[in-house]
Amino acid sequence: MQKKFLLLTMILILLTGCVKIDKTNQDYSKYVVNSLKDKSITNNVALGYKYYLPRGVKKVKDYDYNQKFLVGDTYLYMFVDINSYYHKSKLKKDTNTNNYYYQQISYDGKTGYIRIIKENDKYFTKILYNYAKVEFYSDYDDINKLLTISAILLNSIDYNKSVIEKVVDESLGSSKEFTYEIEKPIDASNNFSQYLEEYVTEDNEEEKLPDE
């Protein structure tokens, strides 16, 4: 217990800026994996899940399943895919080659990836893990810090199975599609079917990523 508390304290100190992050270190997966080794206590509630909001991160808007945060002058967009959680869908095989950086991540039986795309002097970063993802645009020097925060957010998500079952069942019964009205870094709209392109259901085995 004492060791777990110490690790959590170190992570929180890291996020408050008291410990320097090497801005030139491009081993981005190292920061992510280190953040996944300890699950924070949840302190915020959303529709179908709870999550931990680290110190220094401001919640700008709650979109039920999705959240918009502000860290300094950078917005973080968190999308939570309750349908893929409900069906326990697997990640699709990645075919995008236009990457500045790409790395699969696997921890605690869950898989995901980090993708960074350079666009002029900015970097678009996406991290996907635990049936959710965080996206942001940032300067090069801020990538490691924001990735660390994003990993803590994603790893802290604690799903409420009973609530999600009710939401999904009601949606299927009414033939409605989940619609996200959240503003994105790439475009202003994102619907559920587009988000599901990152996952594959159990009846499409040939596109699954193997568990690591």
Coordinates of N, CA and C in Angstrom, one line a residue:
M1 N 0.8 -1.2 0.0 CA 0.0 0.0 0.0 C 0.9 1.3 0.0
Q2 N 1.9 1.2 0.8 CA 2.8 2.4 0.9 C 3.5 2.6 -0.4
K3 N 3.9 1.5 -1.1 CA 4.6 1.6 -2.4 C 3.7 2.2 -3.4
K4 N 2.4 1.8 -3.4 CA 1.4 2.3 -4.4 C 1.1 3.8 -4.1
F5 N 1.0 4.2 -2.9 CA 0.8 5.6 -2.6 C 2.0 6.4 -3.0
L6 N 3.2 5.9 -2.9 CA 4.4 6.6 -3.3 C 4.4 6.8 -4.8
L7 N 4.1 5.8 -5.5 CA 4.0 5.9 -7.0 C 3.0 6.9 -7.5
L8 N 1.8 6.9 -6.8 CA 0.8 7.8 -7.2 C 1.3 9.3 -6.9
T9 N 1.9 9.4 -5.8 CA 2.4 10.8 -5.4 C 3.4 11.3 -6.4
M10 N 4.3 10.4 -6.8 CA 5.3 10.8 -7.8 C 4.7 11.2 -9.1
I11 N 3.6 10.5 -9.5 CA 2.9 10.9 -10.8 C 2.3 12.2 -10.6
L12 N 1.7 12.5 -9.5 CA 1.0 13.7 -9.3 C 2.0 14.9 -9.2
I13 N 3.2 14.7 -8.6 CA 4.2 15.7 -8.6 C 4.7 16.0 -10.0
L14 N 4.8 14.9 -10.8 CA 5.2 15.1 -12.2 C 4.2 16.0 -12.9
L15 N 3.0 15.8 -12.7 CA 2.0 16.6 -13.4 C 1.9 18.0 -12.9
T16 N 2.3 18.3 -11.7 CA 2.2 19.7 -11.2 C 3.4 20.4 -11.6
G17 N 4.4 19.8 -12.3 CA 5.5 20.5 -12.9 C 6.7 20.6 -11.9
C18 N 6.6 19.9 -10.8 CA 7.7 19.9 -9.8 C 8.9 19.0 -10.2
V19 N 8.6 18.1 -11.1 CA 9.7 17.2 -11.7 C 9.8 17.5 -13.2
K20 N 10.9 17.6 -13.6 CA 11.2 18.0 -15.0 C 11.0 16.7 -15.9
I21 N 10.2 16.9 -17.0 CA 10.1 15.9 -18.0 C 11.0 16.2 -19.2
D22 N 11.8 15.2 -19.6 CA 12.7 15.4 -20.7 C 11.9 15.7 -22.0
K23 N 11.9 16.9 -22.4 CA 11.1 17.3 -23.6 C 11.6 16.7 -24.9
T24 N 12.9 16.3 -24.9 CA 13.5 15.8 -26.1 C 13.5 14.3 -26.2
N25 N 13.0 13.6 -25.2 CA 13.0 12.2 -25.2 C 11.8 11.7 -26.1
Q26 N 12.1 11.0 -27.1 CA 11.0 10.5 -28.0 C 10.5 9.1 -27.7
D27 N 11.0 8.6 -26.6 CA 10.5 7.2 -26.2 C 9.1 7.5 -25.5
Y28 N 8.1 7.9 -26.3 CA 6.9 8.3 -25.7 C 6.1 7.1 -25.0
S29 N 6.3 5.9 -25.4 CA 5.7 4.8 -24.8 C 6.1 4.6 -23.4
K30 N 7.4 5.0 -23.0 CA 7.9 4.9 -21.7 C 7.0 5.7 -20.7
Y31 N 6.7 6.9 -21.1 CA 5.9 7.8 -20.2 C 4.5 7.2 -20.0
V32 N 4.0 6.6 -21.1 CA 2.6 6.0 -21.1 C 2.6 4.8 -20.2
V33 N 3.5 3.9 -20.4 CA 3.5 2.6 -19.6 C 3.7 2.9 -18.2
N34 N 4.6 3.8 -17.8 CA 4.9 4.2 -16.4 C 3.6 4.7 -15.8
S35 N 2.8 5.4 -16.6 CA 1.5 6.0 -16.0 C 0.5 4.9 -15.9
L36 N 0.6 3.8 -16.6 CA -0.4 2.7 -16.6 C -0.2 1.8 -15.4
K37 N 1.0 1.9 -14.8 CA 1.3 0.9 -13.7 C 0.6 1.2 -12.4
D38 N -0.1 2.3 -12.3 CA -0.9 2.5 -11.1 C -2.2 3.2 -11.5
K39 N -3.3 2.7 -11.0 CA -4.6 3.3 -11.3 C -5.0 4.2 -10.2
S40 N -5.3 5.5 -10.6 CA -5.7 6.5 -9.6 C -7.1 6.3 -9.1
I41 N -7.4 6.9 -7.9 CA -8.7 6.9 -7.4 C -9.6 7.9 -8.2
T42 N -10.8 7.4 -8.6 CA -11.6 8.3 -9.4 C -12.2 9.5 -8.6
N43 N -12.3 10.6 -9.2 CA -12.9 11.8 -8.5 C -13.9 12.5 -9.4
N44 N -14.3 12.0 -10.6 CA -15.3 12.6 -11.4 C -16.2 11.5 -12.0
V45 N -17.4 11.8 -12.2 CA -18.4 10.9 -12.7 C -19.0 11.4 -14.0
A46 N -19.1 10.5 -15.0 CA -19.7 10.7 -16.3 C -20.8 9.7 -16.6
L47 N -21.5 9.7 -17.7 CA -22.5 8.8 -18.0 C -21.9 7.4 -18.3
G48 N -22.0 6.5 -17.4 CA -21.6 5.1 -17.7 C -20.2 4.8 -17.2
Y49 N -19.5 5.8 -16.6 CA -18.1 5.6 -16.1 C -17.7 6.7 -15.1
K50 N -16.6 6.3 -14.3 CA -16.0 7.3 -13.5 C -14.5 7.4 -14.0
Y51 N -13.9 8.5 -13.6 CA -12.5 8.7 -14.0 C -11.8 9.7 -13.0
Y52 N -10.5 9.7 -13.1 CA -9.7 10.6 -12.3 C -9.2 11.8 -13.1
L53 N -9.5 13.0 -12.6 CA -9.0 14.2 -13.2 C -7.8 14.7 -12.4
P54 N -6.6 14.6 -13.0 CA -5.4 15.0 -12.3 C -5.4 16.5 -12.0
R55 N -4.6 16.8 -11.0 CA -4.4 18.2 -10.6 C -3.8 19.0 -11.8
G56 N -4.3 20.2 -12.0 CA -3.8 21.0 -13.1 C -4.6 20.9 -14.4
V57 N -5.5 19.9 -14.4 CA -6.3 19.7 -15.6 C -7.7 20.2 -15.4
K58 N -8.2 21.1 -16.2 CA -9.5 21.7 -16.1 C -10.5 21.1 -17.0
K59 N -11.7 20.7 -16.4 CA -12.7 20.1 -17.3 C -13.5 21.3 -17.9
V60 N -13.5 21.4 -19.2 CA -14.2 22.5 -19.9 C -15.6 22.2 -20.1
K61 N -15.9 20.9 -20.6 CA -17.3 20.5 -20.9 C -17.4 19.0 -20.8
D62 N -18.6 18.6 -20.3 CA -18.9 17.2 -20.1 C -20.0 16.9 -21.2
Y63 N -19.6 16.0 -22.1 CA -20.5 15.6 -23.2 C -21.1 14.2 -23.0
D64 N -21.4 13.9 -21.7 CA -22.0 12.6 -21.4 C -20.9 11.5 -21.5
Y65 N -20.7 11.0 -22.7 CA -19.7 9.9 -22.9 C -18.3 10.5 -23.1
N66 N -18.2 11.8 -23.5 CA -16.9 12.4 -23.9 C -16.7 13.6 -23.0
Q67 N -15.4 14.0 -23.0 CA -15.0 15.1 -22.1 C -14.0 16.0 -22.9
K68 N -14.1 17.3 -22.6 CA -13.1 18.3 -23.1 C -12.4 18.9 -21.9
F69 N -11.0 18.8 -22.0 CA -10.2 19.3 -20.9 C -9.3 20.4 -21.4
L70 N -8.7 21.2 -20.5 CA -7.8 22.2 -20.8 C -6.5 22.0 -19.9
V71 N -5.4 21.9 -20.5 CA -4.1 21.9 -19.7 C -3.2 23.0 -20.2
G72 N -3.0 24.0 -19.4 CA -2.3 25.2 -19.9 C -3.2 25.9 -21.0
D73 N -2.6 25.9 -22.2 CA -3.4 26.5 -23.3 C -3.7 25.4 -24.4
T74 N -3.7 24.1 -24.0 CA -3.9 23.1 -24.9 C -5.2 22.3 -24.5
Y75 N -6.1 22.1 -25.4 CA -7.3 21.3 -25.2 C -7.0 19.8 -25.4
L76 N -7.5 19.0 -24.5 CA -7.5 17.5 -24.6 C -9.0 17.0 -24.8
Y77 N -9.2 16.2 -25.8 CA -10.5 15.7 -26.1 C -10.5 14.2 -25.8
M78 N -11.3 13.8 -24.8 CA -11.4 12.4 -24.5 C -12.7 11.8 -25.0
F79 N -12.6 10.7 -25.7 CA -13.8 10.0 -26.3 C -13.9 8.6 -25.7
V80 N -15.0 8.3 -25.1 CA -15.2 7.0 -24.4 C -16.2 6.2 -25.2
D81 N -15.7 5.0 -25.6 CA -16.6 4.1 -26.5 C -17.2 3.1 -25.7
I82 N -18.4 3.4 -25.1 CA -19.1 2.4 -24.3 C -19.6 1.2 -25.0
N83 N -19.9 1.4 -26.3 CA -20.4 0.3 -27.1 C -19.3 -0.8 -27.3
S84 N -18.1 -0.4 -27.6 CA -17.0 -1.3 -27.7 C -16.7 -2.0 -26.4
Y85 N -16.8 -1.2 -25.3 CA -16.6 -1.8 -24.0 C -17.7 -2.9 -23.7
Y86 N -19.0 -2.6 -24.1 CA -20.1 -3.5 -23.9 C -19.9 -4.8 -24.7
H87 N -19.4 -4.7 -25.9 CA -19.2 -5.9 -26.7 C -17.8 -6.5 -26.6
K88 N -16.9 -5.8 -25.8 CA -15.6 -6.3 -25.6 C -14.9 -6.4 -26.9
S89 N -15.0 -5.4 -27.8 CA -14.4 -5.5 -29.1 C -12.9 -5.3 -29.1
K90 N -12.2 -5.8 -30.1 CA -10.8 -5.7 -30.2 C -10.4 -4.6 -31.1
L91 N -9.2 -4.1 -31.0 CA -8.7 -3.1 -31.9 C -8.5 -3.6 -33.3
K92 N -8.8 -2.8 -34.3 CA -8.5 -3.2 -35.6 C -7.0 -3.0 -35.9
K93 N -6.6 -3.8 -37.0 CA -5.2 -3.7 -37.4 C -5.0 -2.3 -38.0
D94 N -3.9 -1.6 -37.6 CA -3.6 -0.3 -38.1 C -3.0 -0.3 -39.5
T95 N -3.5 0.5 -40.4 CA -3.0 0.6 -41.8 C -2.5 1.9 -42.1
N96 N -2.5 2.9 -41.2 CA -2.1 4.2 -41.5 C -0.5 4.3 -41.5
T97 N 0.0 4.8 -42.5 CA 1.5 4.9 -42.6 C 2.0 6.3 -42.5
N98 N 1.0 7.3 -42.4 CA 1.4 8.7 -42.3 C 1.6 9.1 -40.9
N99 N 2.6 8.5 -40.2 CA 2.9 8.7 -38.8 C 4.3 9.3 -38.6
Y100 N 4.3 10.3 -37.7 CA 5.6 10.7 -37.2 C 6.1 9.7 -36.1
Y101 N 5.2 9.2 -35.4 CA 5.5 8.2 -34.4 C 4.2 7.3 -34.2
Y102 N 4.5 6.0 -34.1 CA 3.4 5.0 -33.8 C 4.0 3.9 -33.0
Q103 N 3.2 3.5 -31.9 CA 3.7 2.4 -31.1 C 2.4 1.8 -30.4
Q104 N 2.3 0.5 -30.6 CA 1.3 -0.3 -29.9 C 1.6 -0.3 -28.4
I105 N 0.6 -0.3 -27.5 CA 0.8 -0.5 -26.1 C -0.1 -1.6 -25.6
S106 N 0.5 -2.4 -24.6 CA -0.3 -3.5 -24.1 C 0.1 -3.5 -22.6
Y107 N -1.0 -3.5 -21.8 CA -0.8 -3.5 -20.3 C -2.0 -4.0 -19.6
D108 N -1.9 -4.9 -18.7 CA -2.9 -5.4 -17.9 C -4.1 -6.0 -18.7
G109 N -3.7 -6.7 -19.8 CA -4.7 -7.3 -20.6 C -5.4 -6.4 -21.6
K110 N -5.0 -5.2 -21.6 CA -5.7 -4.2 -22.5 C -4.6 -3.7 -23.5
T111 N -5.1 -3.5 -24.8 CA -4.2 -3.0 -25.8 C -4.7 -1.7 -26.3
G112 N -3.7 -1.0 -27.0 CA -4.0 0.3 -27.5 C -2.8 0.8 -28.3
Y113 N -2.7 2.1 -28.6 CA -1.6 2.6 -29.4 C -1.4 4.1 -29.1
I114 N -0.2 4.5 -29.5 CA 0.1 6.0 -29.5 C 0.4 6.3 -31.0
R115 N -0.3 7.4 -31.4 CA 0.0 7.9 -32.8 C 0.2 9.3 -32.8
I116 N 1.3 9.8 -33.4 CA 1.6 11.2 -33.5 C 1.8 11.5 -35.0
I117 N 1.2 12.5 -35.4 CA 1.3 13.0 -36.8 C 1.8 14.5 -36.8
K118 N 2.8 14.7 -37.5 CA 3.4 16.1 -37.6 C 2.6 16.9 -38.7
E119 N 2.1 18.0 -38.3 CA 1.4 18.9 -39.3 C 2.0 20.3 -39.2
N120 N 2.9 20.6 -40.1 CA 3.6 21.9 -40.1 C 4.5 21.9 -38.8
D121 N 4.2 22.9 -38.0 CA 5.0 23.1 -36.7 C 4.2 22.5 -35.5
K122 N 3.1 21.9 -35.7 CA 2.3 21.3 -34.7 C 2.3 19.8 -34.8
Y123 N 1.9 19.1 -33.6 CA 1.9 17.7 -33.6 C 0.5 17.2 -33.1
F124 N -0.2 16.4 -33.9 CA -1.5 15.9 -33.5 C -1.2 14.5 -32.9
T125 N -1.6 14.3 -31.6 CA -1.3 13.1 -30.9 C -2.6 12.4 -30.5
K126 N -2.7 11.1 -30.7 CA -3.8 10.3 -30.2 C -3.3 9.1 -29.5
I127 N -3.9 8.9 -28.3 CA -3.6 7.7 -27.5 C -4.9 7.0 -27.2
L128 N -4.9 5.7 -27.5 CA -6.1 4.9 -27.4 C -5.8 3.7 -26.4
Y129 N -6.7 3.6 -25.4 CA -6.5 2.5 -24.4 C -7.7 2.4 -23.6
N130 N -8.1 1.2 -23.1 CA -9.2 1.0 -22.2 C -10.5 1.5 -22.8
Y131 N -10.7 1.2 -24.1 CA -12.0 1.5 -24.8 C -12.2 3.0 -24.9
A132 N -11.2 3.8 -24.9 CA -11.3 5.3 -24.9 C -10.1 5.8 -25.6
K133 N -10.1 7.1 -26.0 CA -9.0 7.7 -26.6 C -8.9 9.2 -26.2
V134 N -7.7 9.8 -26.2 CA -7.5 11.2 -26.0 C -6.8 11.7 -27.2
E135 N -7.2 12.9 -27.7 CA -6.6 13.5 -28.8 C -6.2 15.0 -28.5
F136 N -5.1 15.5 -29.0 CA -4.7 16.9 -28.8 C -3.7 17.3 -29.9
Y137 N -3.7 18.6 -30.1 CA -2.7 19.3 -30.9 C -1.8 20.0 -29.9
S138 N -0.5 19.9 -30.2 CA 0.4 20.6 -29.2 C 1.8 20.9 -29.9
D139 N 2.6 21.7 -29.2 CA 4.0 21.9 -29.7 C 4.8 20.6 -29.3
Y140 N 5.9 20.5 -29.9 CA 6.8 19.3 -29.7 C 7.2 19.2 -28.2
D141 N 7.5 20.3 -27.6 CA 8.0 20.3 -26.2 C 6.9 19.8 -25.2
D142 N 5.6 19.8 -25.6 CA 4.6 19.5 -24.6 C 4.0 18.1 -24.8
I143 N 4.5 17.3 -25.8 CA 4.0 16.0 -26.0 C 4.1 15.1 -24.9
N144 N 5.3 15.0 -24.3 CA 5.5 14.0 -23.2 C 4.6 14.3 -22.0
K145 N 4.5 15.5 -21.6 CA 3.7 15.9 -20.5 C 2.2 15.6 -20.7
L146 N 1.7 16.0 -21.9 CA 0.3 15.7 -22.2 C 0.0 14.2 -22.4
L147 N 0.9 13.5 -23.0 CA 0.8 12.0 -23.1 C 0.7 11.4 -21.7
T148 N 1.5 11.9 -20.8 CA 1.4 11.3 -19.4 C 0.0 11.6 -18.8
I149 N -0.5 12.8 -18.9 CA -1.8 13.1 -18.4 C -2.8 12.3 -19.1
S150 N -2.7 12.2 -20.4 CA -3.7 11.4 -21.2 C -3.8 9.9 -20.7
A151 N -2.6 9.4 -20.5 CA -2.6 8.0 -20.1 C -3.2 7.8 -18.7
I152 N -3.0 8.7 -17.8 CA -3.6 8.6 -16.5 C -5.1 8.7 -16.6
L153 N -5.6 9.6 -17.4 CA -7.0 9.8 -17.6 C -7.6 8.4 -18.1
L154 N -7.0 7.9 -19.2 CA -7.6 6.7 -19.8 C -7.5 5.5 -18.9
N155 N -6.4 5.3 -18.2 CA -6.2 4.2 -17.3 C -7.2 4.3 -16.1
S156 N -7.6 5.5 -15.7 CA -8.4 5.6 -14.5 C -9.9 5.3 -14.8
I157 N -10.3 5.2 -16.0 CA -11.7 5.0 -16.4 C -12.2 3.7 -15.8
D158 N -13.3 3.9 -15.0 CA -13.9 2.7 -14.3 C -15.3 2.7 -14.8
Y159 N -15.6 1.7 -15.7 CA -16.9 1.6 -16.3 C -18.0 1.0 -15.4
N160 N -19.2 1.6 -15.5 CA -20.4 1.1 -14.8 C -21.2 0.2 -15.7
K161 N -21.0 -1.1 -15.5 CA -21.5 -2.1 -16.5 C -23.0 -2.0 -16.6
S162 N -23.7 -1.9 -15.4 CA -25.2 -1.9 -15.4 C -25.7 -0.7 -16.2
V163 N -25.1 0.5 -16.0 CA -25.6 1.7 -16.7 C -25.4 1.6 -18.2
I164 N -24.2 1.0 -18.5 CA -23.9 0.9 -20.0 C -24.8 -0.1 -20.6
E165 N -25.1 -1.2 -20.0 CA -26.0 -2.2 -20.5 C -27.4 -1.6 -20.8
K166 N -27.8 -0.7 -19.9 CA -29.1 -0.1 -20.1 C -29.1 0.9 -21.2
V167 N -28.0 1.7 -21.3 CA -27.9 2.7 -22.4 C -27.8 2.0 -23.8
V168 N -27.0 0.9 -23.9 CA -26.8 0.2 -25.1 C -28.1 -0.5 -25.5
D169 N -28.8 -1.1 -24.6 CA -30.0 -1.8 -24.9 C -31.1 -0.9 -25.4
E170 N -31.2 0.3 -24.7 CA -32.2 1.3 -25.1 C -31.9 1.8 -26.5
S171 N -30.6 2.0 -26.8 CA -30.2 2.5 -28.1 C -30.6 1.5 -29.2
L172 N -30.3 0.2 -28.9 CA -30.6 -0.8 -29.9 C -32.1 -1.0 -30.1
G173 N -32.8 -0.8 -29.0 CA -34.3 -1.0 -29.1 C -34.9 0.1 -29.9
S174 N -34.3 1.3 -29.8 CA -34.9 2.5 -30.5 C -34.3 2.7 -31.9
S175 N -33.3 1.9 -32.2 CA -32.5 2.0 -33.5 C -31.8 3.3 -33.7
K176 N -31.5 3.9 -32.5 CA -30.8 5.2 -32.5 C -29.3 5.0 -32.6
E177 N -28.6 6.0 -33.2 CA -27.2 5.9 -33.3 C -26.6 6.9 -32.3
F178 N -25.6 6.5 -31.5 CA -24.9 7.5 -30.6 C -24.3 8.6 -31.5
T179 N -24.6 9.9 -31.1 CA -24.0 11.0 -31.8 C -23.2 11.8 -30.9
Y180 N -22.0 12.1 -31.3 CA -21.1 13.0 -30.5 C -21.1 14.4 -31.1
E181 N -21.4 15.4 -30.3 CA -21.4 16.7 -30.7 C -20.2 17.5 -30.3
I182 N -19.2 16.7 -29.8 CA -18.0 17.4 -29.3 C -17.1 17.9 -30.4
E183 N -16.5 19.1 -30.2 CA -15.6 19.6 -31.2 C -14.3 18.9 -31.1
K184 N -13.8 18.5 -32.3 CA -12.5 17.7 -32.4 C -11.4 18.5 -32.9
P185 N -10.2 18.1 -32.7 CA -9.0 18.7 -33.3 C -9.0 18.6 -34.8
I186 N -9.5 17.5 -35.3 CA -9.5 17.2 -36.8 C -10.7 17.8 -37.5
D187 N -11.9 17.5 -36.9 CA -13.1 18.1 -37.5 C -14.1 18.3 -36.4
A188 N -15.2 19.0 -36.8 CA -16.1 19.5 -35.7 C -17.2 18.5 -35.4
S189 N -17.2 17.3 -36.0 CA -18.2 16.3 -35.7 C -17.7 14.9 -35.8
N190 N -18.2 14.1 -34.9 CA -17.7 12.7 -34.9 C -18.8 11.8 -34.5
N191 N -19.3 10.9 -35.3 CA -20.4 10.1 -34.9 C -19.9 8.7 -34.5
F192 N -20.8 8.0 -33.9 CA -20.4 6.7 -33.3 C -19.9 5.7 -34.3
S193 N -20.4 5.6 -35.5 CA -20.0 4.7 -36.5 C -18.5 5.0 -36.9
Q194 N -18.2 6.3 -37.0 CA -16.8 6.6 -37.4 C -15.9 6.2 -36.3
Y195 N -16.3 6.4 -35.0 CA -15.4 6.0 -33.9 C -15.2 4.5 -33.9
L196 N -16.2 3.8 -34.2 CA -16.1 2.3 -34.2 C -15.2 1.8 -35.2
E197 N -14.7 2.6 -36.2 CA -13.8 2.1 -37.2 C -12.5 1.7 -36.6
E198 N -12.2 2.1 -35.4 CA -11.0 1.8 -34.7 C -11.1 0.4 -33.9
Y199 N -12.3 -0.1 -33.9 CA -12.5 -1.4 -33.3 C -13.2 -2.4 -34.2
V200 N -13.1 -3.6 -33.9 CA -13.7 -4.7 -34.7 C -14.5 -5.6 -33.8
T201 N -15.7 -6.0 -34.2 CA -16.5 -6.9 -33.3 C -16.0 -8.4 -33.4
E202 N -16.5 -9.2 -32.5 CA -16.0 -10.6 -32.4 C -16.2 -11.4 -33.7
D203 N -17.1 -11.0 -34.5 CA -17.4 -11.8 -35.7 C -16.6 -11.4 -36.9
N204 N -15.5 -10.6 -36.7 CA -14.6 -10.2 -37.8 C -13.2 -10.5 -37.3
E205 N -12.9 -11.8 -37.1 CA -11.7 -12.2 -36.4 C -10.5 -11.8 -37.2
E206 N -10.5 -11.8 -38.6 CA -9.3 -11.6 -39.3 C -8.7 -10.3 -39.2
E207 N -9.4 -9.3 -38.6 CA -8.9 -8.0 -38.5 C -8.4 -7.7 -37.0
K208 N -8.5 -8.6 -36.2 CA -8.2 -8.4 -34.8 C -6.6 -8.3 -34.6
L209 N -6.3 -7.5 -33.6 CA -4.9 -7.5 -33.2 C -4.7 -8.6 -32.2
P210 N -3.7 -9.4 -32.2 CA -3.5 -10.4 -31.2 C -3.2 -9.8 -29.9
D211 N -3.7 -10.4 -28.8 CA -3.4 -10.0 -27.5 C -1.9 -10.2 -27.2
E212 N -1.3 -9.2 -26.6 CA 0.2 -9.4 -26.3 C 0.4 -9.9 -25.0

